[in-house]
Structures are given as structure tokens and as C-alpha cells.
């Protein structure tokens, strides 16, 4: 059976950043305004008084210090509290395609490829900018790629599930040079008025090129030794936003039409699930913690990642062994573990192995075991 490899990777982010401190200034202005405007109803017990958010809580509870966003001014305005993102004319690249093309161009350059070499574009993301045509097709067109393109969504596991699908397609011969691109504009579906979650997400995009090892043209080769995917239905992370929203306009703006989660429950459920999943996958390939030198974990919570890595390895891991990127990027959903890989692989020796793993809504878990060639 042909060996399949990641032959290039790329990352792009939008222009703006928001630190925890900046975020809390805006959020707390909103809280004070809300409480003032609703003072009588709060006094009467009809409305719950809102509480302020703190930068210390955010950093301690999640490890996040800042996030990239497509638009900052709207999020920072206590009367708006959402990114202001204008729809572009159909003749211009849409926002998701723009982020994608930047990351794909970097990944292609690293792989020693040009757009024309590509015959499959798999765009995987937690939220599609539009219903159709697939944003993947717009990216395919912009890159001058051939073949076929489609969109898919497995929330935070979009990236690993797409890597599996692309690797399978290349192995089966239905594609020769595939791009997996994960453009996450998470700021658009985050409830910036919700104290429990307003800090969680950031925007960012990652792209991988996937080819047969023997056909590759790259200096930076990572054999995909195995992929695994698992889903287990749960309501604990959910977004009921839908094209059917217009059919019930009176409920269209309810909070459940944006990201909602039971953060504590998710934390408790995912830690053992992800740790066992990674261990089983490693064992199936005769790998032990002694023979795996890197864990590019999903970037949702630094404390969660510390616990998962400890359960897998049997001791605390170093920042080099399980790198954190969420301090700078926050949770970029499906792109997170791919960004961690892109930024933290160059120091690894030929023959070294690593595990790229994502987990999130669904629940969904995906892992990809890589070896530097
Ligand atoms: N500022 C200050 N205090 C806050 C706060 C904020 N923004 N948000 C919550 N708190 C308070 C709560 O009110 C609570 O105080 P109380 O006990 O006095 O009521 C306390 O902090 C703890 O709240 P809790 O919600 O239990 O925090 P947590 O430690 O579970 O951290 C998350 C919250 C979301 C960071 C954490 O649960 C998490 O990351 N879970 C995993 C989520 C995940 O992986 N999701 C996948 C998404 S793709």
C-alpha cells in the first residue's frame, strides 16, 4: 500500500488581535449598561443582574491571552458586541476563501507545488460562510486547482476528519494532490455577551497538502502512519443556528442560535475520552509514549491539554512535547491542532513521531499519527 504524506503546511490569520484585558473592558461596559438599563427589572427579580468578566479568570481557566479576529471594532463596541463583517460582492473572494487562499499558498510553496498540481480541495470548518456553492470550489478556482472540491463540517474535529478523508482519497487514487484547508471565523458564531464563553474563540486558518510519499516534491515530509475518527452524540456543545431560522423569526435571535456549551461537563467528558483514544491509536501502531515525541493537541483549554497529555504519557509533559498555541490564537476550532503542528515541527529529527489530535462538538475526536521522513 502506498505511503501517504503531509508535504506542506500553511497558516493565516486576520489582521486584528484582542487581548483579554481589551475584551473585558468592552464586555464590562456592556454589563454595566445592561444592568443600568434593566435596574428596575433586576430589583423586581424579573431579570438576572449580569456579572463582570476578568482577564485573570480567562487566563487561569483557559490559558488564553489574546485572539485574532476578522473585525475588532464591533466586538469592542458595547452596543454592538459582535464582529461587523460585510458581505462582499459575488465577484470578490469571500472572507473564508481569502483566509484559505493565503494558508494554501504557503502550504503549496512548502510542498514545492502550484495550484495546478492540486486535484482535490477539501475545505473543513465549523461554520460555512454560505450555503452554496461550496467555499472549497471558490478556493479551488482562486488557486487554479483542477479536480474537485467540497465543504465539510465536523466542528472542532473538522481538520483531522478532513485529513483522514483526503489521505483515504489519495491512497485510493481518486486524488493525487489534495489540499485540506480549515478556515475558522469563529468570532461570527460566538456570543460576545455571554460571560461564560465570550473569550473562547479566535479566527484563523490552516492548510495541509497531502500526497503519495513517492510522488512528493517536498523537503518537509511527514508520513501519515494512521488516522482515526470517532463520534459520540452529545448536546454539551451545540449551535442551533440554521437556514430554517427564517421559518420561525420570533426565535431567530435566541442565545442557542450561537455557540453554547456546558464547559465543565465537556472538560470532564473529553479528558478521559481523548486520552484513551490517543493511547489506543498509538498502541495499534506499536507506539508507546517513549517513541512519540510530540502531541499537537486540539487548542481549547491549556489545563485540559495538560491533563490529557499526562494521562497519555504517564507524567507531566514539557511545553515542547505538547505545545500550546491557544495563548496567542485562542480556540481556532478545527484549525488549532494543525496550527500547533505548523508552528512546532521543525526541530523534530527524521524518524520522530507525533500525534495530531482534535476533539470537540459532536462529541467528535480525530487523531493523525505522523512520522518525519
Ligand atoms: N470572568 C470571571 N469569572 C467567571 C467568568 C468570567 N468570564 N466566567 C465564569 N466565571 C466564574 C463562574 O461564575 C464560577 O464562579 P462561581 O463558582 O462563583 O459561580 C467560576 O468562575 C467557575 O466557572 P466555570 O464555568 O465552572 O469555569 P471553568 O473552570 O469550568 O472554566 C471553561 C470554563 C469554559 C474555560 C472550561 O470549562 C473549559 O474550557 N471547558 C472545556 C471546553 C471545551 O473544550 N470546549 C470545546 C469547545 S470546541
mmCIF file of N, CA and C in Angstrom, residues 309-356:
data_model
loop_
_atom_site.group_PDB
_atom_site.id
_atom_site.type_symbol
_atom_site.label_atom_id
_atom_site.label_comp_id
_atom_site.label_asym_id
_atom_site.label_seq_id
_atom_site.Cartn_x
_atom_site.Cartn_y
_atom_site.Cartn_z
ATOM 1 N N UNK A 309 -2.392 15.057 28.124
ATOM 2 C CA UNK A 309 -1.020 14.650 27.838
ATOM 3 C C UNK A 309 -0.460 13.833 29.002
ATOM 4 N N UNK A 310 -0.790 14.235 30.235
ATOM 5 C CA UNK A 310 -0.284 13.496 31.393
ATOM 6 C C UNK A 310 -0.839 12.064 31.407
ATOM 7 N N UNK A 311 -2.136 11.929 31.070
ATOM 8 C CA UNK A 311 -2.721 10.578 31.049
ATOM 9 C C UNK A 311 -2.102 9.708 29.959
ATOM 10 N N UNK A 312 -1.752 10.310 28.839
ATOM 11 C CA UNK A 312 -1.173 9.533 27.734
ATOM 12 C C UNK A 312 0.256 9.137 28.045
ATOM 13 N N UNK A 313 1.032 10.093 28.538
ATOM 14 C CA UNK A 313 2.481 9.877 28.697
ATOM 15 C C UNK A 313 2.820 9.284 30.068
ATOM 16 N N UNK A 314 1.940 9.501 31.049
ATOM 17 C CA UNK A 314 2.199 8.950 32.389
ATOM 18 C C UNK A 314 3.015 9.881 33.262
ATOM 19 N N UNK A 315 3.224 11.112 32.814
ATOM 20 C CA UNK A 315 3.928 12.145 33.605
ATOM 21 C C UNK A 315 3.573 13.496 32.992
ATOM 22 N N UNK A 316 3.948 14.576 33.666
ATOM 23 C CA UNK A 316 3.721 15.901 33.073
ATOM 24 C C UNK A 316 4.587 16.049 31.831
ATOM 25 N N UNK A 317 4.016 16.607 30.780
ATOM 26 C CA UNK A 317 4.803 16.815 29.551
ATOM 27 C C UNK A 317 5.387 18.223 29.556
ATOM 28 N N UNK A 318 6.444 18.402 28.760
ATOM 29 C CA UNK A 318 7.048 19.731 28.640
ATOM 30 C C UNK A 318 6.281 20.522 27.572
ATOM 31 N N UNK A 319 6.439 21.863 27.594
ATOM 32 C CA UNK A 319 5.784 22.670 26.549
ATOM 33 C C UNK A 319 6.253 22.263 25.151
ATOM 34 N N UNK A 320 7.477 21.741 25.047
ATOM 35 C CA UNK A 320 7.960 21.309 23.737
ATOM 36 C C UNK A 320 7.233 20.033 23.286
ATOM 37 N N UNK A 321 6.961 19.136 24.227
ATOM 38 C CA UNK A 321 6.293 17.874 23.869
ATOM 39 C C UNK A 321 4.824 18.091 23.501
ATOM 40 N N UNK A 322 4.146 18.985 24.213
ATOM 41 C CA UNK A 322 2.729 19.259 23.929
ATOM 42 C C UNK A 322 2.558 20.775 23.799
ATOM 43 N N UNK A 323 2.892 21.318 22.635
ATOM 44 C CA UNK A 323 2.929 22.782 22.504
ATOM 45 C C UNK A 323 1.543 23.430 22.635
ATOM 46 N N UNK A 324 1.565 24.647 23.191
ATOM 47 C CA UNK A 324 0.343 25.435 23.345
ATOM 48 C C UNK A 324 0.383 26.598 22.369
ATOM 49 N N UNK A 325 -0.666 26.749 21.606
ATOM 50 C CA UNK A 325 -0.756 27.947 20.754
ATOM 51 C C UNK A 325 -1.996 28.774 21.109
ATOM 52 N N UNK A 326 -2.851 28.223 21.974
ATOM 53 C CA UNK A 326 -4.096 28.939 22.284
ATOM 54 C C UNK A 326 -3.848 30.201 23.095
ATOM 55 N N UNK A 327 -2.664 30.328 23.706
ATOM 56 C CA UNK A 327 -2.383 31.573 24.422
ATOM 57 C C UNK A 327 -2.439 32.751 23.451
ATOM 58 N N UNK A 328 -1.986 32.531 22.222
ATOM 59 C CA UNK A 328 -1.952 33.604 21.225
ATOM 60 C C UNK A 328 -3.166 33.588 20.291
ATOM 61 N N UNK A 329 -3.653 32.390 19.961
ATOM 62 C CA UNK A 329 -4.711 32.248 18.946
ATOM 63 C C UNK A 329 -6.091 31.984 19.539
ATOM 64 N N UNK A 330 -6.182 31.667 20.865
ATOM 65 C CA UNK A 330 -7.410 31.146 21.485
ATOM 66 C C UNK A 330 -7.837 29.862 20.762
ATOM 67 N N UNK A 331 -9.125 29.502 20.864
ATOM 68 C CA UNK A 331 -9.584 28.251 20.249
ATOM 69 C C UNK A 331 -9.967 28.536 18.794
ATOM 70 N N UNK A 332 -9.165 28.019 17.875
ATOM 71 C CA UNK A 332 -9.470 28.199 16.454
ATOM 72 C C UNK A 332 -10.107 26.925 15.888
ATOM 73 N N UNK A 333 -10.836 26.220 16.759
ATOM 74 C CA UNK A 333 -11.621 25.039 16.376
ATOM 75 C C UNK A 333 -10.785 24.060 15.550
ATOM 76 N N UNK A 334 -11.285 23.688 14.373
ATOM 77 C CA UNK A 334 -10.618 22.650 13.575
ATOM 78 C C UNK A 334 -9.205 22.991 13.169
ATOM 79 N N UNK A 335 -8.864 24.267 13.192
ATOM 80 C CA UNK A 335 -7.517 24.667 12.755
ATOM 81 C C UNK A 335 -6.473 24.538 13.870
ATOM 82 N N UNK A 336 -6.913 24.464 15.145
ATOM 83 C CA UNK A 336 -5.999 24.607 16.285
ATOM 84 C C UNK A 336 -4.826 23.637 16.288
ATOM 85 N N UNK A 337 -5.116 22.325 16.205
ATOM 86 C CA UNK A 337 -4.019 21.349 16.277
ATOM 87 C C UNK A 337 -3.156 21.427 15.019
ATOM 88 N N UNK A 338 -3.748 21.825 13.898
ATOM 89 C CA UNK A 338 -2.970 21.974 12.655
ATOM 90 C C UNK A 338 -2.027 23.181 12.757
ATOM 91 N N UNK A 339 -2.499 24.263 13.388
ATOM 92 C CA UNK A 339 -1.618 25.430 13.598
ATOM 93 C C UNK A 339 -0.475 25.031 14.539
ATOM 94 N N UNK A 340 -0.808 24.265 15.598
ATOM 95 C CA UNK A 340 0.235 23.806 16.532
ATOM 96 C C UNK A 340 1.280 22.996 15.771
ATOM 97 N N UNK A 341 0.840 22.119 14.870
ATOM 98 C CA UNK A 341 1.782 21.325 14.063
ATOM 99 C C UNK A 341 2.653 22.248 13.205
ATOM 100 N N UNK A 342 2.012 23.175 12.510
ATOM 101 C CA UNK A 342 2.734 24.064 11.589
ATOM 102 C C UNK A 342 3.832 24.846 12.320
ATOM 103 N N UNK A 343 3.527 25.307 13.533
ATOM 104 C CA UNK A 343 4.476 26.162 14.263
ATOM 105 C C UNK A 343 5.506 25.371 15.062
ATOM 106 N N UNK A 344 5.237 24.091 15.295
ATOM 107 C CA UNK A 344 6.097 23.317 16.207
ATOM 108 C C UNK A 344 6.463 21.958 15.623
ATOM 109 N N UNK A 345 7.103 21.938 14.456
ATOM 110 C CA UNK A 345 7.582 20.641 13.964
ATOM 111 C C UNK A 345 9.019 20.680 13.447
ATOM 112 N N UNK A 346 9.529 21.885 13.212
ATOM 113 C CA UNK A 346 10.817 21.986 12.511
ATOM 114 C C UNK A 346 11.981 21.378 13.272
ATOM 115 N N UNK A 347 11.911 21.415 14.606
ATOM 116 C CA UNK A 347 13.030 20.914 15.410
ATOM 117 C C UNK A 347 13.061 19.389 15.490
ATOM 118 N N UNK A 348 12.040 18.720 14.967
ATOM 119 C CA UNK A 348 11.983 17.257 15.131
ATOM 120 C C UNK A 348 12.892 16.554 14.117
ATOM 121 N N UNK A 349 13.556 15.482 14.606
ATOM 122 C CA UNK A 349 14.503 14.731 13.764
ATOM 123 C C UNK A 349 13.752 13.842 12.786
ATOM 124 N N UNK A 350 14.428 13.438 11.716
ATOM 125 C CA UNK A 350 13.864 12.423 10.823
ATOM 126 C C UNK A 350 13.616 11.155 11.628
ATOM 127 N N UNK A 351 12.491 10.511 11.391
ATOM 128 C CA UNK A 351 12.153 9.287 12.128
ATOM 129 C C UNK A 351 11.329 9.557 13.377
ATOM 130 N N UNK A 352 11.260 10.843 13.828
ATOM 131 C CA UNK A 352 10.493 11.157 15.042
ATOM 132 C C UNK A 352 8.993 11.095 14.753
ATOM 133 N N UNK A 353 8.231 10.652 15.756
ATOM 134 C CA UNK A 353 6.770 10.524 15.587
ATOM 135 C C UNK A 353 6.029 11.536 16.438
ATOM 136 N N UNK A 354 4.846 11.908 15.988
ATOM 137 C CA UNK A 354 3.984 12.809 16.744
ATOM 138 C C UNK A 354 2.524 12.479 16.487
ATOM 139 N N UNK A 355 1.670 12.906 17.426
ATOM 140 C CA UNK A 355 0.229 12.680 17.290
ATOM 141 C C UNK A 355 -0.470 14.021 17.183
ATOM 142 N N UNK A 356 -1.274 14.175 16.141
ATOM 143 C CA UNK A 356 -2.097 15.381 15.984
ATOM 144 C C UNK A 356 -3.517 14.969 16.345
#
